[in-house]
């Protein structure tokens, strides 16, 4: 599975995926899944990202998210 970085920002910013404001939704962690992905601020490091979804159960928006050491959040989506 291929992932690409789509956002780096502060918690509770206005980030939206497919029109869904991520921070204004309850995140559903998908079966405790995590993926190791590059830290987008330092590609020599990897981080553990939780695979989550938001939105309706009929049209979920899936992403991987992690809080970085810089106190920012990074988001990836599947290609």
PDB file of C-alpha atoms in Angstrom:
ATOM      1  CA  UNK A   1       0.000   0.000   0.000  1.00  0.00           C
ATOM      2  CA  UNK A   2       1.375   3.400  -0.947  1.00  0.00           C
ATOM      3  CA  UNK A   3       0.901   6.418   1.305  1.00  0.00           C
ATOM      4  CA  UNK A   4       1.483  10.118   0.568  1.00  0.00           C
ATOM      5  CA  UNK A   5       1.738  13.034   2.936  1.00  0.00           C
ATOM      6  CA  UNK A   6      -1.147  15.491   2.636  1.00  0.00           C
ATOM      7  CA  UNK A   7      -0.870  17.779   5.660  1.00  0.00           C
ATOM      8  CA  UNK A   8       1.301  18.948   8.536  1.00  0.00           C
ATOM      9  CA  UNK A   9      -0.333  21.234  11.072  1.00  0.00           C
ATOM     10  CA  UNK A  10      -1.289  22.030  14.618  1.00  0.00           C
ATOM     11  CA  UNK A  11      -3.924  20.093  16.523  1.00  0.00           C
ATOM     12  CA  UNK A  12      -7.424  21.496  15.937  1.00  0.00           C
ATOM     13  CA  UNK A  13      -6.490  23.386  12.776  1.00  0.00           C
ATOM     14  CA  UNK A  14      -8.971  23.537   9.900  1.00  0.00           C
ATOM     15  CA  UNK A  15      -7.541  20.540   7.985  1.00  0.00           C
ATOM     16  CA  UNK A  16     -10.162  18.726   5.882  1.00  0.00           C
ATOM     17  CA  UNK A  17     -10.056  15.560   3.795  1.00  0.00           C
ATOM     18  CA  UNK A  18     -12.677  15.177   1.086  1.00  0.00           C
ATOM     19  CA  UNK A  19     -14.577  18.060   2.674  1.00  0.00           C
ATOM     20  CA  UNK A  20     -14.598  16.490   6.158  1.00  0.00           C
ATOM     21  CA  UNK A  21     -12.919  18.589   8.877  1.00  0.00           C
ATOM     22  CA  UNK A  22     -10.763  15.976  10.555  1.00  0.00           C
ATOM     23  CA  UNK A  23     -10.452  17.624  13.979  1.00  0.00           C
ATOM     24  CA  UNK A  24     -14.205  18.141  14.276  1.00  0.00           C
ATOM     25  CA  UNK A  25     -14.931  14.428  13.935  1.00  0.00           C
ATOM     26  CA  UNK A  26     -14.473  11.436  16.194  1.00  0.00           C
ATOM     27  CA  UNK A  27     -11.569   9.384  14.865  1.00  0.00           C
ATOM     28  CA  UNK A  28     -12.197   5.656  14.513  1.00  0.00           C
ATOM     29  CA  UNK A  29      -8.949   3.699  14.836  1.00  0.00           C
ATOM     30  CA  UNK A  30      -9.111   0.846  12.302  1.00  0.00           C
ATOM     31  CA  UNK A  31      -8.499  -2.425  14.169  1.00  0.00           C
ATOM     32  CA  UNK A  32      -5.558  -0.904  16.038  1.00  0.00           C
ATOM     33  CA  UNK A  33      -3.671  -0.629  12.741  1.00  0.00           C
ATOM     34  CA  UNK A  34      -0.477   1.378  12.532  1.00  0.00           C
ATOM     35  CA  UNK A  35       1.979   1.981   9.703  1.00  0.00           C
ATOM     36  CA  UNK A  36       5.601   3.134   9.808  1.00  0.00           C
ATOM     37  CA  UNK A  37       5.999   6.163   7.547  1.00  0.00           C
ATOM     38  CA  UNK A  38       8.616   8.855   7.064  1.00  0.00           C
ATOM     39  CA  UNK A  39       8.464  11.890   9.287  1.00  0.00           C
ATOM     40  CA  UNK A  40       7.631  14.536   6.644  1.00  0.00           C
ATOM     41  CA  UNK A  41       9.801  17.076   8.483  1.00  0.00           C
ATOM     42  CA  UNK A  42      12.812  14.730   8.591  1.00  0.00           C
ATOM     43  CA  UNK A  43      12.670  11.890   6.065  1.00  0.00           C
ATOM     44  CA  UNK A  44      15.637  10.162   7.743  1.00  0.00           C
ATOM     45  CA  UNK A  45      13.258   9.255  10.614  1.00  0.00           C
ATOM     46  CA  UNK A  46      10.126   7.129  10.614  1.00  0.00           C
ATOM     47  CA  UNK A  47       7.129   7.424  12.902  1.00  0.00           C
ATOM     48  CA  UNK A  48       4.273   5.118  13.846  1.00  0.00           C
ATOM     49  CA  UNK A  49       1.050   6.445  12.297  1.00  0.00           C
ATOM     50  CA  UNK A  50      -2.402   5.293  13.419  1.00  0.00           C
ATOM     51  CA  UNK A  51      -4.744   4.310  10.600  1.00  0.00           C
ATOM     52  CA  UNK A  52      -8.067   6.036  11.267  1.00  0.00           C
ATOM     53  CA  UNK A  53     -11.253   7.080   9.570  1.00  0.00           C
ATOM     54  CA  UNK A  54     -13.786   9.858  10.020  1.00  0.00           C
ATOM     55  CA  UNK A  55     -17.116  10.712   8.469  1.00  0.00           C
ATOM     56  CA  UNK A  56     -20.103   8.475   7.971  1.00  0.00           C
ATOM     57  CA  UNK A  57     -19.818   4.700   8.073  1.00  0.00           C
ATOM     58  CA  UNK A  58     -21.225   4.628   4.519  1.00  0.00           C
ATOM     59  CA  UNK A  59     -18.533   6.995   3.162  1.00  0.00           C
ATOM     60  CA  UNK A  60     -15.575   6.857   5.522  1.00  0.00           C
ATOM     61  CA  UNK A  61     -12.508   9.007   4.924  1.00  0.00           C
ATOM     62  CA  UNK A  62      -9.400   7.010   5.823  1.00  0.00           C
ATOM     63  CA  UNK A  63      -6.016   8.438   6.764  1.00  0.00           C
ATOM     64  CA  UNK A  64      -2.915   7.787   8.846  1.00  0.00           C
ATOM     65  CA  UNK A  65      -1.988  10.345  11.515  1.00  0.00           C
ATOM     66  CA  UNK A  66       0.783  10.870  14.042  1.00  0.00           C
ATOM     67  CA  UNK A  67       1.873  13.557  16.444  1.00  0.00           C
ATOM     68  CA  UNK A  68       5.430  14.474  15.553  1.00  0.00           C
ATOM     69  CA  UNK A  69       8.182  15.358  18.032  1.00  0.00           C
ATOM     70  CA  UNK A  70       7.760  18.970  16.857  1.00  0.00           C
ATOM     71  CA  UNK A  71       4.249  18.986  18.412  1.00  0.00           C
ATOM     72  CA  UNK A  72       2.723  19.150  14.953  1.00  0.00           C
ATOM     73  CA  UNK A  73       0.519  16.468  13.419  1.00  0.00           C
ATOM     74  CA  UNK A  74       1.222  14.759  10.100  1.00  0.00           C
ATOM     75  CA  UNK A  75      -1.392  13.124   7.913  1.00  0.00           C
ATOM     76  CA  UNK A  76      -0.999  10.618   5.105  1.00  0.00           C
ATOM     77  CA  UNK A  77      -3.598   9.118   2.741  1.00  0.00           C
ATOM     78  CA  UNK A  78      -3.534   5.998   0.555  1.00  0.00           C
ATOM     79  CA  UNK A  79      -2.729   6.508  -3.100  1.00  0.00           C
TER      80      UNK A  79
END
